[in-house]
Amino acid sequence: MTEIFKKEIVDVAVIGAGPSGLSAAITLKKLGIQKVVVLEREAEAGGVPRHCGHPPFGIREFKRVLTGPVYAKKIVETAQNAGVIIKLKTTVTMLGAGGELILTSPEGTMHMIAKRVLLTTGIRETPRSARLVSGSRALGIFTTGALQSMVYLKNRIPFRNPIIVGTEIVSYSALLTCRNAGIEPVAMLEENSCPSVRWPIYKLASWFGVQLFLQTKLVKILGQERVEAVEISAKNGPVQNIACDGVLFTGQYTPESSLARISHLELNPQTSSPEVDEFGRCSDPVFYAAGNVVQPSRDQAKVPIYYTNNNLPNPVEDAGQCWSQGRTTAKNIVKDLAGKLPSFSHQS
C-alpha cells in the first residue's frame, strides 16, 4: 500500500459494530488492550438489532428481555463506557497483508495499521435478484432487513398485504414486524415439506391468521408500478395467483464477506466465509473473523434446535450467540498479542 494517506496505528481494529464486534471490543479493553477502534460504515452502531423492534434480546448479555433498538443502544453505550473508539460512516475498502487497511469516511481517505484486525461484518439476506424470480420490477419488494429499517428507522409502511417468502427464524421476525406496523400478510410460502423452525415458533403464522403454504414456490411477481399479485406453484399442483401488494423475501443468508473476497485472505469454498482456525485466525494470522461472517460448512454446522430441514442454508447465530463468540475471539486475540496462542499453522 502507498503512504499518501493520513496514517493511524492501533492495537486492534474491529470491522463491524454489531453484537460480535462490540462484544469483542469491550472484552479487548477490559483485558488491557489500549487502542481498540471499531469501524462501522453505517451512521449508527449496533448492527441489525437497531431495526428489530421486538424482543427477545439481551438475555445472555444483560439478563433482561429487551427490544432490538434498546439492546443496540445498550451495547453501544457499554462499549463507549469501556473506552472503545467507534468510527461511524467509515468504510474499509481494502485489507492488506499484515494488518494494513484503507478507509474512507467524510473526513477523506485514511491508511490504518493494526496489530490485529477482527472481521465481524455479519450476514445478509438473499434478495429477489439472486433468487431468479421472474416478473416485473414493481414497487413493494423487500427483504426483512429493508422492511425493518423502513418501519423502525424511517416510520414508513411500504405495503399492507404482502406475501412472505420463507419460514426461517428471521421470517417470523418479519411477521412480528408486520404485526407491530399494522401490516397483514396474506400468506407465507415454504418450498420444503415442513417449516424451517420447530413448534411453537411456526404456529405464529396461524395465530396471526396468516396462511402457510408448504412445498410451494414463488414463480412470478405480477404488477406494473406496484406489486398486484404473485403466481405460486405447489408441488404437483397447478399455478395459481394470489392478490397482494408486496413481496417479502426472508432468510437464505450469505456471509457479508465481500471485503474478504477482494483481499488476500483465503475463503471457504462452500460458504464464501473467511477460512479460520479454532481460534478464529484467518489465513493471514494478523486477521481474525467472528460472528455470522464465519459460516460453517455443512459437515461442520451445529444446527440450532429450531431448524428441522437438512436442505436449509447454513444456520445463523442470534445476537446473544454472536456476542459470546465475539468475546471468545477477543480473548484469543489478547493471548495472541501476548505470545500465548499455539503457533499458527493454517491448512489451506
Coordinates of C-alpha atoms in Angstrom, one line a residue:
M1 CA 0.0 0.0 0.0
T2 CA 1.1 3.6 -0.6
E3 CA 1.9 6.1 2.0
I4 CA 0.0 9.1 0.6
F5 CA -2.9 9.0 3.1
K6 CA -3.2 10.1 6.7
K7 CA -1.9 7.2 8.8
E8 CA -3.2 5.8 12.2
I9 CA -1.7 3.0 14.2
V10 CA -3.9 1.0 16.5
D11 CA -3.7 -2.2 18.6
V12 CA -6.9 -3.8 17.3
A13 CA -9.2 -2.7 14.5
V14 CA -12.7 -4.3 14.6
I15 CA -14.6 -4.1 11.3
G16 CA -18.4 -4.0 12.1
A17 CA -20.3 -2.6 15.1
G18 CA -22.9 -5.3 15.6
P19 CA -23.1 -7.6 18.7
S20 CA -20.0 -9.7 17.9
G21 CA -17.8 -6.6 17.0
L22 CA -18.8 -4.6 20.1
S23 CA -18.6 -7.6 22.4
A24 CA -15.0 -8.2 21.2
A25 CA -14.1 -4.6 21.5
I26 CA -15.4 -4.4 25.1
T27 CA -13.6 -7.5 26.0
L28 CA -10.3 -6.3 24.5
K29 CA -10.5 -3.1 26.5
K30 CA -11.3 -4.9 29.7
L31 CA -8.3 -7.2 29.2
G32 CA -6.0 -4.3 28.9
I33 CA -5.6 -3.6 25.1
Q34 CA -5.0 0.1 24.8
K35 CA -6.2 1.3 21.4
V36 CA -9.3 -0.6 20.2
V37 CA -11.1 1.0 17.2
V38 CA -14.4 -0.2 15.8
L39 CA -15.0 0.8 12.1
E40 CA -18.7 1.0 11.1
R41 CA -19.9 2.1 7.7
E42 CA -23.4 3.0 8.9
A43 CA -24.3 6.2 10.6
E44 CA -25.2 4.4 13.8
A45 CA -23.6 1.5 15.7
G46 CA -25.5 -1.6 17.0
G47 CA -25.9 -3.7 13.9
V48 CA -29.1 -5.5 12.8
P49 CA -30.8 -5.3 16.3
R50 CA -31.2 -1.5 15.7
H51 CA -34.2 -2.2 13.5
C52 CA -35.6 -5.3 15.1
G53 CA -38.3 -3.6 17.2
H54 CA -39.4 -6.7 19.1
P55 CA -38.0 -8.9 21.9
P56 CA -36.2 -11.0 23.0
F57 CA -32.7 -9.5 23.0
G58 CA -30.2 -9.2 25.9
I59 CA -31.0 -12.3 27.9
R60 CA -27.4 -13.7 27.8
E61 CA -25.7 -10.3 27.9
F62 CA -27.8 -8.3 30.4
K63 CA -30.1 -10.9 32.0
R64 CA -33.0 -8.8 30.8
V65 CA -35.5 -9.1 27.9
L66 CA -35.0 -6.1 25.6
T67 CA -36.3 -5.0 22.2
G68 CA -33.7 -4.8 19.4
P69 CA -33.3 -1.0 19.5
V70 CA -32.9 -0.8 23.3
Y71 CA -30.4 -3.7 23.1
A72 CA -28.4 -2.0 20.4
K73 CA -28.3 1.3 22.3
K74 CA -27.2 -0.6 25.5
I75 CA -24.3 -2.5 23.8
V76 CA -23.1 0.8 22.1
E77 CA -23.2 2.6 25.5
T78 CA -21.3 -0.3 27.2
A79 CA -18.6 -0.1 24.5
Q80 CA -18.2 3.6 24.8
N81 CA -18.1 3.4 28.6
A82 CA -15.3 0.8 28.2
G83 CA -13.3 3.3 26.2
V84 CA -13.8 1.8 22.8
I85 CA -13.4 4.2 19.9
I86 CA -16.3 3.8 17.4
K87 CA -15.7 5.5 14.0
L88 CA -19.1 5.8 12.2
K89 CA -19.6 6.4 8.4
T90 CA -16.2 4.7 7.9
T91 CA -15.9 2.1 5.2
V92 CA -13.0 -0.2 4.9
T93 CA -12.2 -0.5 1.2
M94 CA -9.1 -2.7 1.3
L95 CA -7.5 -5.3 3.5
G96 CA -3.7 -5.5 3.2
A97 CA -1.2 -8.1 4.4
G98 CA 0.0 -7.7 8.0
G99 CA -3.0 -5.6 9.2
E100 CA -3.0 -2.7 6.8
L101 CA -6.3 -1.1 6.0
I102 CA -7.6 1.6 3.6
L103 CA -10.6 3.5 5.0
T104 CA -12.9 6.1 3.6
S105 CA -15.1 8.5 5.6
P106 CA -16.5 12.0 5.4
E107 CA -13.0 13.1 6.5
G108 CA -11.4 11.6 3.5
T109 CA -9.2 8.5 2.9
M110 CA -7.0 7.0 5.7
H111 CA -4.3 4.4 6.0
M112 CA -4.7 2.4 9.2
I113 CA -2.2 -0.2 10.5
A114 CA -3.4 -2.6 13.2
K115 CA -1.5 -5.2 15.2
R116 CA -4.6 -7.4 14.8
V117 CA -7.8 -7.0 12.7
L118 CA -11.1 -8.6 13.6
L119 CA -13.8 -9.0 10.8
T120 CA -17.3 -9.0 12.2
T121 CA -19.2 -7.9 9.1
G122 CA -22.1 -10.3 9.6
I123 CA -24.5 -11.7 7.0
R124 CA -27.1 -10.6 4.5
E125 CA -30.3 -12.0 3.2
T126 CA -30.5 -13.1 -0.4
P127 CA -32.5 -10.5 -2.4
R128 CA -35.0 -11.2 -5.2
S129 CA -32.3 -10.6 -7.9
A130 CA -30.3 -13.6 -6.7
R131 CA -33.4 -15.9 -6.4
L132 CA -34.2 -15.8 -10.1
V133 CA -37.9 -14.9 -9.6
S134 CA -39.4 -13.7 -12.8
G135 CA -41.8 -10.8 -13.3
S136 CA -41.8 -7.0 -13.1
R137 CA -39.6 -4.8 -11.0
A138 CA -42.6 -3.3 -9.3
L139 CA -42.6 -1.3 -6.0
G140 CA -43.2 -3.3 -2.9
I141 CA -40.4 -5.9 -3.0
F142 CA -38.3 -6.1 0.2
T143 CA -36.0 -8.2 2.4
T144 CA -36.6 -8.4 6.1
G145 CA -33.8 -6.0 6.8
A146 CA -35.1 -3.5 4.4
L147 CA -38.6 -3.8 5.8
Q148 CA -37.4 -3.4 9.4
S149 CA -35.3 -0.4 8.5
M150 CA -38.3 1.2 6.8
V151 CA -40.7 0.6 9.7
Y152 CA -38.5 1.2 12.7
L153 CA -36.0 3.7 11.5
K154 CA -38.0 5.7 8.9
N155 CA -41.5 5.2 10.3
R156 CA -42.9 4.3 6.9
I157 CA -45.2 1.5 5.8
P158 CA -44.2 0.0 2.4
F159 CA -47.2 -2.3 1.9
R160 CA -50.3 -3.5 3.6
N161 CA -50.9 -7.1 2.5
P162 CA -47.6 -8.8 1.4
I163 CA -46.6 -12.4 0.7
I164 CA -43.8 -13.6 3.0
V165 CA -41.3 -16.0 1.2
G166 CA -39.6 -18.3 3.7
T167 CA -40.1 -19.8 7.1
E168 CA -36.7 -19.3 8.8
I169 CA -36.4 -17.7 12.2
V170 CA -36.0 -14.3 10.5
S171 CA -39.2 -14.9 8.6
Y172 CA -41.1 -14.8 11.9
S173 CA -39.2 -11.7 12.9
A174 CA -40.6 -10.2 9.7
L175 CA -44.1 -11.4 10.7
L176 CA -43.7 -9.7 14.1
T177 CA -42.6 -6.5 12.4
C178 CA -45.6 -6.6 10.2
R179 CA -47.9 -7.1 13.1
N180 CA -46.3 -4.2 15.0
A181 CA -46.8 -2.0 12.0
G182 CA -50.4 -3.0 11.3
I183 CA -49.4 -4.9 8.1
E184 CA -51.4 -8.0 7.4
P185 CA -49.6 -10.6 5.3
V186 CA -51.8 -12.8 3.2
A187 CA -49.6 -15.9 3.2
M188 CA -46.2 -17.4 3.9
L189 CA -44.5 -19.7 1.3
E190 CA -42.1 -22.5 2.0
E191 CA -40.6 -24.7 -0.7
N192 CA -39.9 -27.6 1.7
S193 CA -42.3 -30.1 3.2
C194 CA -42.1 -28.5 6.6
P195 CA -41.4 -25.1 8.2
S196 CA -37.8 -24.3 8.8
V197 CA -38.5 -23.8 12.5
R198 CA -40.0 -26.0 15.2
W199 CA -43.1 -25.7 17.2
P200 CA -44.2 -23.4 18.6
I201 CA -42.5 -20.8 16.5
Y202 CA -44.1 -21.8 13.2
K203 CA -47.5 -21.6 14.9
L204 CA -47.2 -17.8 14.9
A205 CA -48.5 -17.7 11.3
S206 CA -51.7 -19.4 12.1
W207 CA -52.1 -17.5 15.4
F208 CA -51.8 -14.3 13.4
G209 CA -54.2 -15.6 10.7
V210 CA -51.6 -16.0 8.0
Q211 CA -52.0 -19.0 5.7
L212 CA -48.8 -21.2 5.4
F213 CA -48.3 -22.9 2.1
L214 CA -45.8 -25.8 2.2
Q215 CA -44.0 -27.3 -0.8
T216 CA -44.9 -24.1 -2.6
K217 CA -42.6 -21.8 -4.6
L218 CA -43.0 -18.2 -5.8
V219 CA -43.0 -18.3 -9.6
K220 CA -43.6 -14.8 -10.8
I221 CA -44.4 -11.3 -9.4
L222 CA -47.2 -9.5 -11.2
G223 CA -47.9 -5.8 -11.4
Q224 CA -46.6 -2.7 -13.2
E225 CA -45.9 0.2 -10.9
R226 CA -46.6 -1.8 -7.7
V227 CA -47.0 -5.4 -6.9
E228 CA -50.5 -6.5 -7.5
A229 CA -50.3 -10.3 -7.2
V230 CA -48.0 -13.3 -7.4
E231 CA -48.0 -16.6 -9.2
I232 CA -47.3 -19.6 -6.9
S233 CA -46.8 -23.2 -7.7
A234 CA -47.4 -26.1 -5.3
K235 CA -45.7 -29.4 -5.7
N236 CA -47.7 -31.5 -8.2
G237 CA -50.3 -28.7 -8.3
P238 CA -51.4 -26.0 -10.7
V239 CA -50.0 -22.5 -10.8
Q240 CA -52.4 -20.1 -9.0
N241 CA -52.5 -16.3 -8.4
I242 CA -52.7 -14.7 -5.0
A243 CA -53.5 -11.0 -4.7
C244 CA -51.1 -9.0 -2.6
D245 CA -49.4 -5.6 -2.6
G246 CA -45.8 -6.7 -1.7
V247 CA -43.4 -9.5 -1.6
L248 CA -41.1 -10.0 1.4
F249 CA -38.1 -12.2 0.8
T250 CA -36.7 -13.6 4.1
G251 CA -33.6 -15.5 5.1
Q252 CA -31.3 -17.6 2.8
Y253 CA -28.5 -15.8 4.5
T254 CA -25.0 -15.5 3.0
P255 CA -21.9 -14.1 4.7
E256 CA -21.1 -10.4 4.2
S257 CA -17.6 -11.3 3.0
S258 CA -17.2 -9.0 0.0
L259 CA -14.3 -7.3 1.7
A260 CA -12.6 -10.6 2.4
R261 CA -13.3 -11.8 -1.2
I262 CA -11.2 -8.9 -2.7
S263 CA -8.4 -9.4 -0.3
H264 CA -5.5 -11.8 0.2
L265 CA -7.5 -13.9 2.7
E266 CA -8.5 -17.5 1.9
L267 CA -12.2 -18.3 1.7
N268 CA -14.1 -21.4 2.5
P269 CA -15.2 -22.7 -1.0
Q270 CA -18.6 -24.0 0.3
T271 CA -19.7 -20.9 2.2
S272 CA -17.5 -18.0 1.0
S273 CA -16.7 -17.2 4.6
P274 CA -13.1 -16.4 5.6
E275 CA -11.2 -19.6 6.4
V276 CA -10.4 -19.6 10.2
D277 CA -8.7 -21.9 12.6
E278 CA -10.0 -23.0 16.0
F279 CA -9.0 -19.6 17.5
G280 CA -10.7 -17.5 14.8
R281 CA -7.5 -16.7 12.9
C282 CA -7.6 -16.2 9.2
S283 CA -5.0 -17.4 6.6
D284 CA -3.1 -14.2 7.4
P285 CA -2.7 -14.6 11.2
V286 CA -3.0 -10.9 11.8
F287 CA -6.6 -11.2 10.8
Y288 CA -9.4 -12.8 12.8
A289 CA -13.1 -13.3 12.0
A290 CA -16.1 -13.8 14.3
G291 CA -19.9 -13.8 14.3
N292 CA -22.1 -14.6 11.4
V293 CA -19.5 -13.7 8.7
V294 CA -18.0 -17.1 9.7
Q295 CA -20.4 -19.7 8.4
P296 CA -19.5 -23.4 8.9
S297 CA -19.5 -25.9 6.1
R298 CA -22.5 -28.3 6.1
D299 CA -20.4 -31.1 7.7
Q300 CA -19.2 -28.6 10.4
A301 CA -22.5 -27.0 11.2
K302 CA -24.1 -27.4 14.6
V303 CA -27.7 -26.8 13.7
P304 CA -29.8 -24.9 16.3
I305 CA -32.9 -26.8 17.6
Y306 CA -35.3 -24.6 15.7
Y307 CA -34.0 -25.9 12.4
T308 CA -35.7 -29.1 11.1
N309 CA -34.9 -29.5 7.4
N310 CA -31.5 -30.7 6.2
N311 CA -31.8 -28.8 3.0
L312 CA -31.8 -25.4 4.8
P313 CA -29.0 -22.9 4.3
N314 CA -26.3 -22.9 7.0
P315 CA -27.8 -21.8 10.3
V316 CA -27.1 -18.3 11.7
E317 CA -26.3 -17.2 15.2
D318 CA -28.6 -14.9 17.1
A319 CA -27.4 -11.7 18.7
G320 CA -26.6 -13.4 22.1
Q321 CA -24.5 -16.1 20.4
C322 CA -22.7 -13.5 18.3
W323 CA -21.9 -11.6 21.5
S324 CA -20.5 -14.7 23.1
Q325 CA -18.4 -15.6 20.0
G326 CA -17.0 -12.0 19.8
R327 CA -15.9 -12.2 23.4
T328 CA -14.3 -15.6 22.9
T329 CA -12.4 -14.4 19.8
A330 CA -11.3 -11.3 21.6
K331 CA -9.7 -13.4 24.4
N332 CA -7.8 -15.3 21.8
I333 CA -6.5 -12.1 20.3
V334 CA -5.3 -11.0 23.7
K335 CA -3.4 -14.3 24.1
D336 CA -2.0 -13.9 20.6
L337 CA -0.7 -10.4 21.3
A338 CA 1.0 -11.8 24.4
G339 CA 2.5 -14.7 22.5
K340 CA 0.4 -17.2 24.4
L341 CA -1.5 -18.8 21.5
P342 CA -0.2 -22.0 19.8
S343 CA 1.9 -21.4 16.7
F344 CA -0.1 -20.5 13.7
S345 CA -0.5 -23.3 11.2
H346 CA -3.1 -22.6 8.5
Q347 CA -4.3 -25.5 6.4
S348 CA -5.5 -24.3 3.1

